Amino acid sequence: DTSLTEVNSFSPSVPISPSSMINQYKFEDEPELRDLFITVDDPESHITAIETFITYRVVTKTTRGEFDSSEYEVRRRYQDFLWLKSKLEEAHPTLIIPPLPEKFIMRGMVERFSDEFIETRRKALHKFLNRIADHPTLTFNEDFKIFLTAQAWELSSHKKQGPGFLSRMGQTVRAVASSVRGAVKNRPEMFTEMNNYMETFSQKINLLDKIAHRIYKEERDYFNEMKEYGPIHTLWSASEEDIADSLKGIASCIDRCCKATEKRMAGLSEHLLPVLHEYVLYSEILMGVLKRRDQIQGELDSKVDALANKKTEKDLFSEEIGKLEDKVERANNALKADWDRWKQNMQWDMRSTFTNVAENNLRYYEE
């Protein structure tokens, strides 16, 4: 749906390869020099009397002056990543925080603590940290720095320093949040359009995610049948001398098809499924961000209404309204900038992902 992607169409009269199509699409604000590099690797199992969990090595290399060293190496478990995400949401309620993989990502497809599960999660955690590192605001968050540099005991101590903003939202904001169910009275048109866009995007990306999983399941079933079918022809050839060579030829052909299908499945599971699922999670995050922006707007609207009905304490209300107007403006500006950046990233990811799938399919059918 071109109304969703808003990308330039290519002339149908000019044959363009998928790879060259990707090269035509570049980030306008892509930084030339990066000063923060993060790697998540080396998963390690830990078994205690209470639980079993995995930790990952997080290696950070940087040239930034605010870091005391140029390189750090720490180990983090999944719960530490969850803590970081919640702290970023508390500090930046109207910025788009990258999604984390769910606790049981790809449930039904891989077993928990299997090598495939751990590797899938490692890649997702690596992407999560690097998306934060590439973000113009989140990358300078103090909790992010602590996550990358603090030793386990230091991080544990820091995590105990009381609840954050979201967990201690005031009664006023809670009341506003519960009352802001429908459209906000003074919501700017831009944010209504964003809301409508995300509702459509959410439906379509969820549908794509379901279709991709169904395709993968059908490919896997086909692959499992072929794995049994090849050896049957080899055994059959032993008892049919007249057509032994033909049967062996069929067995060899099935084996080649089997290997090609396995490569195609690997392409789907490594490149298509994770990207689609990441944007399913992004759609939920964005709906939450828009809701939080509306809550801030709703708080301002309720104060303005209260001021209109109040005969006394007008000076106090005016001061509060001034602060809330600043808060709404900051929230709006943060979301506008992040929205444009997210949309550009999403278009790039979708284009490169589906181009990759197309090229993999071409190779598969050629084989």
Coordinates of C-alpha atoms in Angstrom, one line a residue:
D1 CA 0.0 0.0 0.0
T2 CA 1.8 3.1 -1.3
S3 CA -0.2 5.3 1.1
L4 CA 1.6 3.7 4.0
T5 CA 5.1 3.7 2.7
E6 CA 5.1 7.0 0.7
V7 CA 8.2 6.0 -1.2
N8 CA 9.0 7.2 -4.7
S9 CA 7.8 4.8 -7.4
F10 CA 10.3 3.5 -10.0
S11 CA 9.6 3.8 -13.7
P12 CA 8.4 0.4 -14.9
S13 CA 10.1 0.9 -18.3
V14 CA 13.6 0.8 -16.6
P15 CA 14.7 -2.6 -15.4
I16 CA 16.2 -2.2 -12.0
S17 CA 17.8 -4.9 -9.9
P18 CA 16.6 -5.2 -6.2
S19 CA 20.1 -4.4 -5.0
S20 CA 20.4 -1.2 -7.0
M21 CA 16.9 -0.2 -5.8
I22 CA 18.1 -0.3 -2.2
N23 CA 21.2 1.8 -3.1
Q24 CA 18.9 4.6 -4.3
Y25 CA 17.4 5.0 -0.8
K26 CA 19.7 6.6 1.7
F27 CA 19.2 8.3 5.0
E28 CA 19.4 12.1 4.8
D29 CA 20.7 12.4 8.4
E30 CA 22.9 9.3 8.4
P31 CA 26.0 10.2 10.5
E32 CA 29.3 10.0 8.8
L33 CA 31.2 9.1 11.9
R34 CA 30.0 7.0 14.7
D35 CA 31.5 7.3 18.2
L36 CA 29.8 4.4 20.0
F37 CA 30.0 0.8 18.9
I38 CA 28.2 -2.0 20.8
T39 CA 28.3 -5.8 20.4
V40 CA 26.2 -8.4 22.1
D41 CA 27.7 -11.9 22.0
D42 CA 28.9 -14.9 24.0
P43 CA 25.7 -16.1 25.6
E44 CA 26.3 -18.1 28.8
S45 CA 23.9 -20.3 30.8
H46 CA 23.6 -19.9 34.6
I47 CA 21.8 -22.5 36.7
T48 CA 21.0 -21.8 40.3
A49 CA 18.7 -23.4 42.9
I50 CA 16.0 -20.9 42.0
E51 CA 16.3 -20.3 38.3
T52 CA 18.1 -20.9 35.0
F53 CA 19.0 -17.9 32.9
I54 CA 21.3 -16.7 30.1
T55 CA 23.7 -13.7 30.3
Y56 CA 25.2 -12.0 27.3
R57 CA 28.5 -10.2 27.0
V58 CA 28.0 -6.5 26.0
V59 CA 31.2 -4.9 24.6
T60 CA 31.2 -1.2 24.1
K61 CA 33.9 0.8 22.3
T62 CA 33.7 4.6 22.3
T63 CA 35.6 7.9 21.7
R64 CA 33.1 10.0 23.7
G65 CA 34.5 12.3 26.4
E66 CA 31.8 11.5 29.0
F67 CA 33.0 7.9 29.2
D68 CA 36.0 7.3 31.6
S69 CA 37.4 4.6 29.3
S70 CA 37.4 3.8 25.6
E71 CA 36.3 0.2 26.0
Y72 CA 33.9 -1.7 28.4
E73 CA 32.9 -5.3 28.8
V74 CA 30.0 -6.3 31.0
R75 CA 27.6 -9.2 31.2
R76 CA 23.8 -8.6 31.2
R77 CA 20.7 -10.8 31.4
Y78 CA 17.4 -10.3 29.8
Q79 CA 15.9 -8.6 32.9
D80 CA 18.6 -5.9 32.7
F81 CA 17.6 -5.1 29.2
L82 CA 13.9 -4.8 30.4
W83 CA 15.1 -2.4 33.2
L84 CA 16.9 -0.2 30.6
K85 CA 13.8 -0.1 28.4
S86 CA 11.6 0.9 31.2
K87 CA 14.0 3.7 32.3
L88 CA 14.2 5.1 28.8
E89 CA 10.3 5.1 28.7
E90 CA 10.2 6.9 32.0
A91 CA 12.8 9.6 31.0
H92 CA 11.4 10.0 27.4
P93 CA 7.7 9.2 27.4
T94 CA 7.1 10.7 23.9
L95 CA 10.1 9.2 22.2
I96 CA 9.9 5.9 20.3
I97 CA 11.9 3.4 22.3
P98 CA 13.1 0.4 20.3
P99 CA 11.3 -2.9 21.1
L100 CA 12.8 -5.8 23.0
P101 CA 12.1 -9.4 22.0
E102 CA 9.3 -10.8 24.2
K103 CA 10.3 -13.2 27.0
F104 CA 9.3 -16.1 24.8
I105 CA 10.0 -14.9 21.3
M106 CA 8.9 -17.2 18.5
R107 CA 6.9 -19.4 20.9
G108 CA 6.0 -22.7 19.2
M109 CA 8.8 -22.4 16.7
V110 CA 11.8 -23.0 19.0
E111 CA 12.3 -24.3 22.5
R112 CA 13.4 -22.0 25.2
F113 CA 17.2 -22.2 25.9
S114 CA 17.8 -24.0 22.6
D115 CA 20.7 -22.7 20.6
E116 CA 18.3 -21.3 18.0
F117 CA 16.3 -19.4 20.6
I118 CA 19.4 -18.0 22.3
E119 CA 20.8 -16.8 19.0
T120 CA 17.5 -15.2 17.9
R121 CA 17.4 -13.3 21.2
R122 CA 21.1 -12.3 21.0
K123 CA 20.5 -10.7 17.6
A124 CA 17.4 -8.9 18.8
L125 CA 19.3 -7.6 21.9
H126 CA 22.2 -6.5 19.8
K127 CA 19.8 -4.6 17.5
F128 CA 18.0 -3.1 20.5
L129 CA 21.2 -1.6 21.9
N130 CA 22.5 -0.3 18.6
R131 CA 19.2 1.3 17.7
I132 CA 19.5 3.2 21.0
A133 CA 23.2 4.1 20.3
D134 CA 22.2 5.5 16.9
H135 CA 19.3 7.6 18.4
P136 CA 20.2 11.3 18.7
T137 CA 18.6 11.6 22.1
L138 CA 18.5 8.2 23.7
T139 CA 22.2 7.6 23.1
F140 CA 23.1 10.2 25.8
N141 CA 20.7 8.9 28.4
E142 CA 22.5 8.4 31.8
D143 CA 20.9 5.0 32.5
F144 CA 22.0 3.8 29.1
K145 CA 25.6 4.8 29.9
I146 CA 25.3 3.0 33.3
F147 CA 23.9 -0.1 31.6
L148 CA 26.9 -0.2 29.2
T149 CA 29.6 0.4 31.8
A150 CA 28.6 -0.6 35.4
Q151 CA 29.7 -3.9 36.9
A152 CA 26.9 -6.3 38.0
W153 CA 26.9 -5.2 41.6
E154 CA 26.9 -1.5 40.6
L155 CA 24.0 -2.0 38.2
S156 CA 22.1 -3.9 40.9
S157 CA 22.6 -1.0 43.4
H158 CA 21.5 1.6 40.8
K159 CA 18.4 -0.4 40.0
K160 CA 17.3 -0.2 43.6
Q161 CA 17.2 3.6 43.7
G162 CA 13.4 3.9 43.9
P163 CA 10.6 3.8 41.3
G164 CA 10.7 5.9 38.2
F165 CA 8.3 8.4 36.6
L166 CA 5.8 5.9 35.1
S167 CA 5.5 3.8 38.2
R168 CA 4.7 6.9 40.4
M169 CA 2.5 8.8 38.0
G170 CA 0.4 11.3 40.0
Q171 CA -3.3 10.9 40.6
T172 CA -4.0 13.8 38.3
V173 CA -2.3 12.1 35.3
R174 CA -3.9 8.7 36.2
A175 CA -7.4 10.4 36.2
V176 CA -6.6 12.1 32.9
A177 CA -5.4 8.9 31.4
S178 CA -8.6 7.1 32.3
S179 CA -10.7 10.0 31.0
V180 CA -8.8 10.3 27.7
R181 CA -10.5 7.4 26.0
G182 CA -11.7 9.0 22.8
A183 CA -10.4 11.9 20.8
V184 CA -8.5 14.6 22.7
K185 CA -10.3 17.9 22.5
N186 CA -7.4 20.0 21.3
R187 CA -5.2 17.4 19.7
P188 CA -3.4 18.9 16.7
E189 CA -4.3 17.4 13.3
M190 CA -0.8 16.0 12.8
F191 CA -1.2 13.6 15.7
T192 CA -4.7 12.5 14.6
E193 CA -3.1 11.6 11.3
M194 CA -0.3 9.8 13.1
N195 CA -2.9 7.8 15.1
N196 CA -4.9 6.9 11.9
Y197 CA -1.6 5.9 10.2
M198 CA -0.6 3.6 13.0
E199 CA -4.0 1.9 13.2
T200 CA -3.7 1.0 9.5
F201 CA 0.0 0.1 9.9
S202 CA -0.7 -2.1 12.9
Q203 CA -3.4 -4.1 11.0
K204 CA -1.2 -4.6 7.9
I205 CA 2.0 -5.5 9.7
N206 CA 0.2 -8.0 11.9
L207 CA -1.3 -9.5 8.8
L208 CA 2.1 -9.7 7.1
D209 CA 3.6 -11.3 10.3
K210 CA 0.9 -14.0 10.3
I211 CA 1.3 -14.7 6.6
A212 CA 5.1 -14.9 6.9
H213 CA 4.8 -17.4 9.8
R214 CA 2.3 -19.5 7.8
I215 CA 4.7 -19.6 4.8
Y216 CA 7.6 -20.6 7.1
K217 CA 5.5 -23.4 8.6
E218 CA 4.5 -24.7 5.1
E219 CA 8.1 -24.6 4.0
R220 CA 9.2 -26.5 7.1
D221 CA 6.6 -29.2 6.6
Y222 CA 7.6 -29.5 2.9
F223 CA 11.3 -29.7 3.9
N224 CA 10.6 -32.5 6.5
E225 CA 8.7 -34.5 3.9
M226 CA 11.4 -34.2 1.4
K227 CA 14.0 -35.3 3.9
E228 CA 12.2 -38.6 4.2
Y229 CA 11.4 -38.9 0.5
G230 CA 15.0 -38.8 -0.9
P231 CA 16.3 -41.9 1.1
I232 CA 13.2 -43.9 0.1
H233 CA 14.3 -43.6 -3.6
T234 CA 17.8 -44.7 -2.7
L235 CA 16.5 -47.8 -0.9
W236 CA 14.1 -48.5 -3.8
S237 CA 17.0 -48.4 -6.3
A238 CA 18.6 -51.3 -4.5
S239 CA 15.7 -53.6 -5.4
E240 CA 15.1 -52.3 -9.0
E241 CA 18.1 -53.0 -11.1
D242 CA 16.6 -51.9 -14.4
I243 CA 15.7 -48.4 -13.1
A244 CA 18.3 -48.1 -10.4
D245 CA 20.1 -45.2 -12.1
S246 CA 16.9 -43.2 -12.6
L247 CA 15.9 -43.7 -9.0
K248 CA 19.3 -42.7 -7.7
G249 CA 19.0 -39.6 -10.0
I250 CA 15.7 -38.7 -8.5
A251 CA 17.1 -39.2 -4.9
S252 CA 20.0 -36.9 -5.8
C253 CA 17.6 -34.3 -7.2
I254 CA 15.4 -34.4 -4.1
D255 CA 18.5 -34.0 -2.0
R256 CA 19.5 -30.8 -3.9
C257 CA 15.9 -29.5 -3.6
C258 CA 16.1 -30.2 0.1
K259 CA 19.3 -28.2 0.6
A260 CA 17.9 -25.3 -1.4
T261 CA 14.7 -25.3 0.7
E262 CA 16.7 -25.3 3.9
K263 CA 18.6 -22.2 2.7
R264 CA 15.4 -20.5 1.8
M265 CA 13.9 -21.3 5.3
A266 CA 17.1 -19.9 6.9
G267 CA 16.6 -16.7 4.9
L268 CA 13.0 -16.4 6.1
S269 CA 13.8 -17.1 9.8
E270 CA 16.9 -14.8 9.8
H271 CA 15.8 -11.9 7.7
L272 CA 12.0 -11.7 7.2
L273 CA 10.4 -13.0 10.4
P274 CA 12.4 -11.0 12.9
V275 CA 12.0 -7.7 11.0
L276 CA 8.2 -8.1 10.6
H277 CA 7.9 -9.1 14.3
E278 CA 10.0 -6.1 15.4
Y279 CA 7.6 -3.8 13.6
V280 CA 4.6 -5.6 15.1
L281 CA 6.2 -4.6 18.5
Y282 CA 7.0 -1.1 17.2
S283 CA 3.3 -0.6 16.3
E284 CA 2.3 -1.3 19.9
I285 CA 5.0 1.0 21.2
L286 CA 3.9 3.8 18.9
M287 CA 0.3 3.5 19.9
G288 CA 1.5 3.8 23.5
V289 CA 3.6 6.9 22.7
L290 CA 0.7 8.6 21.0
K291 CA -1.5 7.8 24.1
R292 CA 1.1 9.3 26.4
R293 CA 1.2 12.4 24.3
D294 CA -2.6 12.6 24.5
Q295 CA -2.4 12.2 28.3
I296 CA -0.1 15.2 28.6
Q297 CA -2.5 17.2 26.3
G298 CA -5.4 16.0 28.3
E299 CA -3.8 17.2 31.6
L300 CA -3.4 20.7 30.0
D301 CA -7.0 20.7 28.7
S302 CA -8.4 19.8 32.1
K303 CA -6.4 22.7 33.8
V304 CA -7.6 25.2 31.2
D305 CA -11.2 24.1 31.8
A306 CA -10.7 24.3 35.6
L307 CA -9.3 27.8 35.2
A308 CA -12.4 28.9 33.2
N309 CA -14.6 27.7 36.0
K310 CA -12.5 29.1 38.9
K311 CA -13.0 32.5 40.3
T312 CA -10.0 32.3 42.7
E313 CA -6.4 31.1 42.5
K314 CA -6.2 32.3 38.9
D315 CA -2.5 33.2 39.2
L316 CA -1.6 29.7 40.5
F317 CA -3.6 28.0 37.7
S318 CA -2.0 30.3 35.1
E319 CA 1.4 29.3 36.3
E320 CA 0.6 25.6 36.1
I321 CA -1.0 26.0 32.7
G322 CA 2.2 27.8 31.4
K323 CA 4.3 24.9 32.6
L324 CA 1.9 22.4 31.0
E325 CA 2.0 24.3 27.7
D326 CA 5.8 24.0 27.7
K327 CA 5.5 20.3 28.5
V328 CA 3.0 19.7 25.7
E329 CA 5.2 21.6 23.3
R330 CA 8.3 19.6 24.3
A331 CA 6.4 16.4 23.9
N332 CA 5.0 17.4 20.5
N333 CA 8.4 18.4 19.2
A334 CA 10.1 15.2 20.5
L335 CA 7.4 13.0 18.9
K336 CA 7.4 14.9 15.6
A337 CA 11.2 14.5 15.2
D338 CA 11.2 10.9 16.3
W339 CA 8.2 10.1 14.0
D340 CA 10.0 11.2 10.9
R341 CA 13.1 9.3 11.9
W342 CA 11.2 6.1 12.7
K343 CA 9.3 6.3 9.4
Q344 CA 12.5 6.6 7.4
N345 CA 14.0 3.7 9.3
M346 CA 10.9 1.6 8.8
Q347 CA 10.8 2.3 5.0
W348 CA 14.4 1.3 4.7
D349 CA 14.0 -1.9 6.8
M350 CA 10.9 -2.9 4.8
R351 CA 12.4 -2.3 1.4
S352 CA 15.7 -4.0 2.2
T353 CA 13.9 -7.0 3.9
F354 CA 11.5 -7.7 1.0
T355 CA 14.2 -7.1 -1.5
N356 CA 16.3 -9.7 0.3
V357 CA 13.4 -12.2 0.3
A358 CA 12.9 -11.6 -3.5
E359 CA 16.6 -12.2 -4.2
N360 CA 16.6 -15.4 -2.0
N361 CA 13.5 -16.7 -3.9
L362 CA 15.3 -16.0 -7.3
R363 CA 18.3 -18.0 -6.1
Y364 CA 16.1 -20.8 -4.8
Y365 CA 14.2 -21.3 -8.1
E366 CA 17.4 -21.1 -10.1
E367 CA 18.9 -23.9 -8.0

